[in-house]
Short mmCIF file of C-alpha atoms in Angstrom, two decimals:
data_model
loop_
_atom_site.label_atom_id
_atom_site.label_comp_id
_atom_site.label_asym_id
_atom_site.label_seq_id
_atom_site.Cartn_x
_atom_site.Cartn_y
_atom_site.Cartn_z
CA ARG A 1 129.07 149.17 95.79
CA GLY A 2 129.61 147.07 99.81
CA LEU A 3 125.15 148.17 100.11
CA GLY A 4 124.17 147.96 97.31
CA SER A 5 125.39 144.46 96.20
CA SER A 6 124.33 143.66 100.01
CA ALA A 7 120.63 145.14 98.88
CA SER A 8 120.04 142.82 95.77
CA ARG A 9 122.10 139.46 97.59
CA SER A 10 119.20 139.84 100.41
CA ARG A 11 115.98 140.71 97.89
CA GLU A 12 117.02 137.55 96.38
CA ASP A 13 117.07 135.41 99.57
CA SER A 14 113.57 136.88 99.90
CA TRP A 15 112.68 135.66 95.66
CA LEU A 16 114.00 132.55 97.03
CA LYS A 17 112.24 131.99 100.20
CA SER A 18 108.88 133.14 98.70
CA LEU A 19 109.36 130.20 95.77
CA PHE A 20 109.03 127.64 99.39
CA VAL A 21 106.50 128.73 101.63
CA ARG A 22 102.86 127.63 101.56
CA LYS A 23 100.38 129.04 102.52
CA VAL A 24 97.71 127.74 104.69
CA ASP A 25 94.39 129.15 105.65
CA PRO A 26 94.96 129.53 108.96
CA ARG A 27 91.93 127.15 111.40
CA LYS A 28 89.69 126.60 114.17
CA ASP A 29 88.89 122.73 113.78
CA ALA A 30 90.37 119.54 113.11
CA HIS A 31 90.56 118.35 109.77
CA SER A 32 89.06 114.99 111.01
CA ASN A 33 86.28 117.38 111.68
CA LEU A 34 86.43 119.57 108.31
CA LEU A 35 86.47 116.31 106.06
CA ALA A 36 83.65 114.08 108.13
CA LYS A 37 80.06 113.90 108.07
CA ARG A 38 78.67 115.78 111.01
CA GLU A 39 74.82 114.38 111.40
CA THR A 40 75.87 110.83 112.31
CA SER A 41 79.34 109.78 114.52
CA SER A 42 80.04 106.52 112.87
CA LEU A 43 83.52 105.00 113.41
CA TYR A 44 84.55 102.68 111.22
CA LYS A 45 87.19 99.60 111.67
CA LEU A 46 88.78 98.38 108.80
CA GLN A 47 91.00 94.42 109.81
CA ILE A 48 93.08 93.25 107.28
CA HIS A 49 93.86 89.63 108.00
CA ASN A 50 96.59 87.99 105.27
CA VAL A 51 95.52 83.67 106.24
CA LYS A 52 97.69 80.34 105.84
CA PRO A 53 96.85 79.50 102.74
CA GLU A 54 96.34 76.07 104.17
CA CYS A 55 93.83 77.54 106.62
CA LEU A 56 91.71 79.96 104.63
CA GLU A 57 88.35 77.76 104.00
CA ALA A 58 88.54 77.59 107.58
CA TYR A 59 88.91 80.81 108.83
CA ASN A 60 85.78 81.71 106.40
CA LYS A 61 84.17 78.88 108.08
CA LEU A 62 84.56 79.75 111.19
CA CYS A 63 84.17 83.77 110.41
CA GLN A 64 80.80 83.48 108.55
CA GLU A 65 80.11 80.56 112.63
CA VAL A 66 80.69 83.55 114.65
CA LEU A 67 80.21 87.30 112.79
CA PRO A 68 76.34 86.84 111.96
CA LYS A 69 76.12 86.76 116.19
CA ILE A 70 78.08 90.06 116.48
CA HIS A 71 76.15 92.15 114.27
CA GLU A 72 72.82 91.27 115.29
CA GLU A 73 73.47 91.26 119.43
CA LYS A 74 71.62 93.73 120.06
CA HIS A 75 74.11 94.34 123.08
CA TYR A 76 76.28 95.18 121.01
CA PRO A 77 76.39 98.97 119.99
CA CYS A 78 78.31 98.22 115.80
CA ALA A 79 77.49 96.53 111.99
CA LEU A 80 79.10 94.37 110.19
CA VAL A 81 79.24 96.05 106.92
CA GLY A 82 81.02 93.81 104.76
CA THR A 83 83.87 90.78 104.87
CA TRP A 84 85.06 90.22 101.97
CA ASN A 85 88.48 87.44 100.30
CA THR A 86 90.44 89.07 98.38
CA TRP A 87 90.41 87.99 94.64
CA TYR A 88 92.75 90.03 93.03
CA GLY A 89 95.82 91.82 94.98
CA GLU A 90 97.55 89.86 98.07
CA GLN A 91 96.55 86.17 97.95
CA ASP A 92 94.79 84.35 101.29
CA GLN A 93 93.77 87.51 102.21
CA ALA A 94 90.32 88.56 104.29
CA VAL A 95 88.76 91.78 104.77
CA HIS A 96 87.02 92.94 107.04
CA LEU A 97 84.32 96.56 107.61
CA TRP A 98 82.59 97.31 110.75
CA ARG A 99 81.10 100.32 112.22
CA TYR A 100 80.59 101.10 115.67
CA GLU A 101 77.39 104.05 115.84
CA GLY A 102 78.77 106.68 119.08
CA GLY A 103 82.07 106.29 118.06
CA TYR A 104 85.03 105.72 120.57
CA PRO A 105 81.95 105.11 123.57
CA ALA A 106 80.55 102.81 121.13
CA LEU A 107 84.28 101.54 120.09
CA ASN A 108 84.48 100.87 123.82
CA GLU A 109 82.11 99.21 124.71
CA VAL A 110 81.60 96.48 121.88
CA MET A 111 85.37 96.22 123.29
CA SER A 112 84.79 95.99 126.94
CA LYS A 113 81.49 93.34 126.54
CA LEU A 114 83.29 90.98 123.78
CA ARG A 115 86.53 90.28 126.35
CA GLN A 116 83.07 88.72 129.12
CA ASN A 117 82.43 86.96 126.15
CA LYS A 118 83.89 82.77 126.53
CA GLU A 119 82.78 82.36 122.62
CA PHE A 120 84.28 85.64 121.26
CA THR A 121 87.84 84.56 123.27
CA GLU A 122 87.51 81.11 121.85
CA PHE A 123 87.34 81.84 118.48
CA ARG A 124 89.92 84.90 118.39
CA LYS A 125 92.94 82.06 119.85
CA GLU A 126 90.91 80.05 117.42
CA ARG A 127 91.59 82.35 114.60
CA GLY A 128 94.95 83.41 115.95
CA ASN A 129 96.12 79.84 114.99
CA MET A 130 94.72 80.83 111.07
CA LEU A 131 96.66 83.68 110.50
CA LEU A 132 100.14 85.18 109.21
CA SER A 133 99.64 88.58 110.09
CA ARG A 134 96.82 91.40 110.98
CA LYS A 135 96.96 95.06 110.58
CA ASN A 136 93.87 97.79 111.51
CA GLN A 137 92.68 101.35 111.00
CA LEU A 138 90.01 102.85 113.19
CA LEU A 139 89.00 105.24 110.19
CA LEU A 140 85.88 108.25 109.42
CA GLU A 141 83.58 108.51 106.24
CA PHE A 142 84.38 111.49 104.23
CA SER A 143 80.57 113.64 104.41
CA PHE A 144 80.45 113.59 100.53
CA TRP A 145 80.76 110.03 100.10
CA ASN A 146 77.55 107.91 99.95
CA GLU A 147 76.83 105.48 103.40
CA PRO A 148 77.53 102.29 102.35
CA VAL A 149 74.05 100.64 103.00
CA PRO A 150 73.91 96.73 102.86
CA ARG A 151 73.53 94.98 98.57
CA GLU A 152 71.93 92.94 97.06
CA GLY A 153 74.45 91.66 94.66
CA PRO A 154 75.82 89.08 93.13
CA ASN A 155 78.95 91.99 93.05
CA ILE A 156 82.63 92.16 93.35
CA TYR A 157 83.99 94.88 95.09
CA GLU A 158 87.32 97.13 95.00
CA LEU A 159 89.10 98.51 97.78
CA ARG A 160 91.71 101.53 97.03
CA SER A 161 93.25 102.72 99.48
CA TYR A 162 96.07 105.40 99.10
CA GLN A 163 98.93 106.47 101.24
CA LEU A 164 98.49 110.61 100.85
CA ARG A 165 101.38 112.78 101.37
CA PRO A 166 100.52 114.08 104.64
CA GLY A 167 99.67 117.45 105.30
CA THR A 168 97.39 116.81 101.78
CA MET A 169 94.22 115.20 102.93
CA ILE A 170 91.80 119.26 103.12
CA GLU A 171 93.23 119.10 99.28
CA TRP A 172 92.85 115.66 98.47
CA GLY A 173 88.91 116.27 100.28
CA ASN A 174 88.00 119.61 98.69
CA TYR A 175 88.97 117.47 95.02
CA TRP A 176 86.88 114.36 95.24
CA ALA A 177 83.72 116.34 96.69
CA ARG A 178 83.78 117.33 92.85
CA ALA A 179 84.59 113.97 91.89
CA ILE A 180 82.79 111.84 93.08
CA ARG A 181 79.90 113.67 91.24
CA PHE A 182 81.40 111.71 87.93
CA ARG A 183 81.31 108.15 89.51
CA GLN A 184 77.48 108.32 90.55
CA ASP A 185 75.64 106.82 87.20
CA ASN A 186 76.24 102.86 87.97
CA ASN A 187 75.61 102.99 91.13
CA GLU A 188 79.36 101.70 92.12
CA ALA A 189 80.42 104.24 95.04
CA VAL A 190 79.55 101.85 97.88
CA GLY A 191 81.54 104.00 100.85
CA GLY A 192 85.09 106.38 101.02
CA PHE A 193 86.79 106.63 104.98
CA PHE A 194 90.32 108.05 105.86
CA SER A 195 91.86 106.60 109.05
CA GLN A 196 92.13 108.62 112.25
CA ILE A 197 94.44 105.87 113.91
CA GLY A 198 96.92 102.48 112.20
CA GLN A 199 98.17 103.97 109.11
CA LEU A 200 97.70 107.95 108.76
CA TYR A 201 96.53 110.18 105.90
CA MET A 202 95.32 106.36 104.48
CA VAL A 203 92.20 107.07 101.97
CA HIS A 204 89.34 104.43 101.14
CA HIS A 205 87.65 103.85 98.58
CA LEU A 206 84.45 101.49 98.38
CA TRP A 207 82.94 100.02 94.68
CA ALA A 208 80.56 97.82 93.52
CA TYR A 209 80.32 96.15 90.11
CA LYS A 210 78.48 93.19 88.25
CA ASP A 211 82.65 91.69 87.57
CA LEU A 212 85.13 92.60 86.07
CA GLN A 213 83.97 94.66 82.73
CA THR A 214 82.24 96.65 84.08
CA ARG A 215 84.16 97.69 86.14
CA GLU A 216 86.71 98.20 83.29
CA ASP A 217 83.75 99.90 81.31
CA ILE A 218 82.47 102.65 84.05
CA ARG A 219 86.26 103.61 84.52
CA ASN A 220 86.56 104.41 81.14
CA ALA A 221 83.58 106.43 80.83
CA ALA A 222 84.24 108.51 83.80
CA TRP A 223 87.31 110.12 81.20
CA ASN A 224 84.69 110.89 79.00
CA LYS A 225 82.83 113.60 81.10
CA PRO A 226 84.46 117.09 80.77
CA GLY A 227 86.99 117.83 84.00
CA TRP A 228 86.96 113.95 85.23
CA ASP A 229 90.57 114.28 83.97
CA GLU A 230 91.27 118.10 85.67
CA LEU A 231 90.40 116.65 89.03
CA VAL A 232 93.02 113.57 88.53
CA TYR A 233 95.59 115.68 87.07
CA TYR A 234 95.85 117.54 90.99
CA THR A 235 94.56 115.01 92.83
CA VAL A 236 97.50 112.32 91.81
CA PRO A 237 100.76 114.61 92.95
CA LEU A 238 98.93 113.83 96.51
CA ILE A 239 99.54 110.55 96.36
CA GLN A 240 102.81 108.48 97.39
CA GLU A 241 101.04 105.00 97.80
CA MET A 242 98.62 103.10 95.99
CA GLU A 243 96.15 99.45 95.99
CA SER A 244 93.53 98.17 94.28
CA ARG A 245 92.11 95.25 95.71
CA ILE A 246 90.00 93.24 93.94
CA MET A 247 87.12 91.42 96.83
CA ILE A 248 84.41 88.09 96.43
CA PRO A 249 82.18 88.68 99.54
CA LEU A 250 81.52 86.30 102.28
CA LYS A 251 77.54 84.90 102.16
CA ILE A 252 77.00 86.27 105.94
CA SER A 253 78.09 90.12 104.17
CA PRO A 254 75.30 92.75 104.40
CA LEU A 255 77.58 93.96 100.81
CA GLN A 256 77.03 91.35 98.07
#
């Protein structure tokens, strides 16, 4: 009787343990290499600056004087993708997105050259006096998303930021590789990125719309497409937190 009871408990323990075992396919490559575009080696930097309310106008004016010079300087292997003020979301906030052609070596080259640039040094000092806080992230592009290229306006932009549960980035990528096909009809998909340095397991989707009503109409129309609801159902459990910013581009932004 004792042996039978022991064997029964052993089988029960084994069955219970199996409920909590998650099978993971063995991989021989980093997640970033599996998800990022292989044909390019671009690195992106997302900057978010919280500006003192009384300084936002001066901050914008200063950025519009200095940032185009960096963007247009041929000796800097970087480009300004877009620059905005947050309209709905956290107020008095500036968002900048840069691309570094050539990855980390390009980033290091630009940073090294800017440290020797007296105008940029003064710019950073003056800018610093206008800020309450700032943060940045280094990002890679998802392979299945659109390339963020300049576009004519006027548009509003939505930056949707998702904090994923650790270990779910591959799942997110697999689902969104299919989901993005549902959101291409109106050319609203601008770019999709995931973090490499900074806050990790962060995903950013950038969208463009003519106005808020157009945004509402396009998003509602997606629910009428067979398969969209299923993809949303499976991706929502992967998210810990999410945030939406509606942004207005500055005059110097290539994304208008």
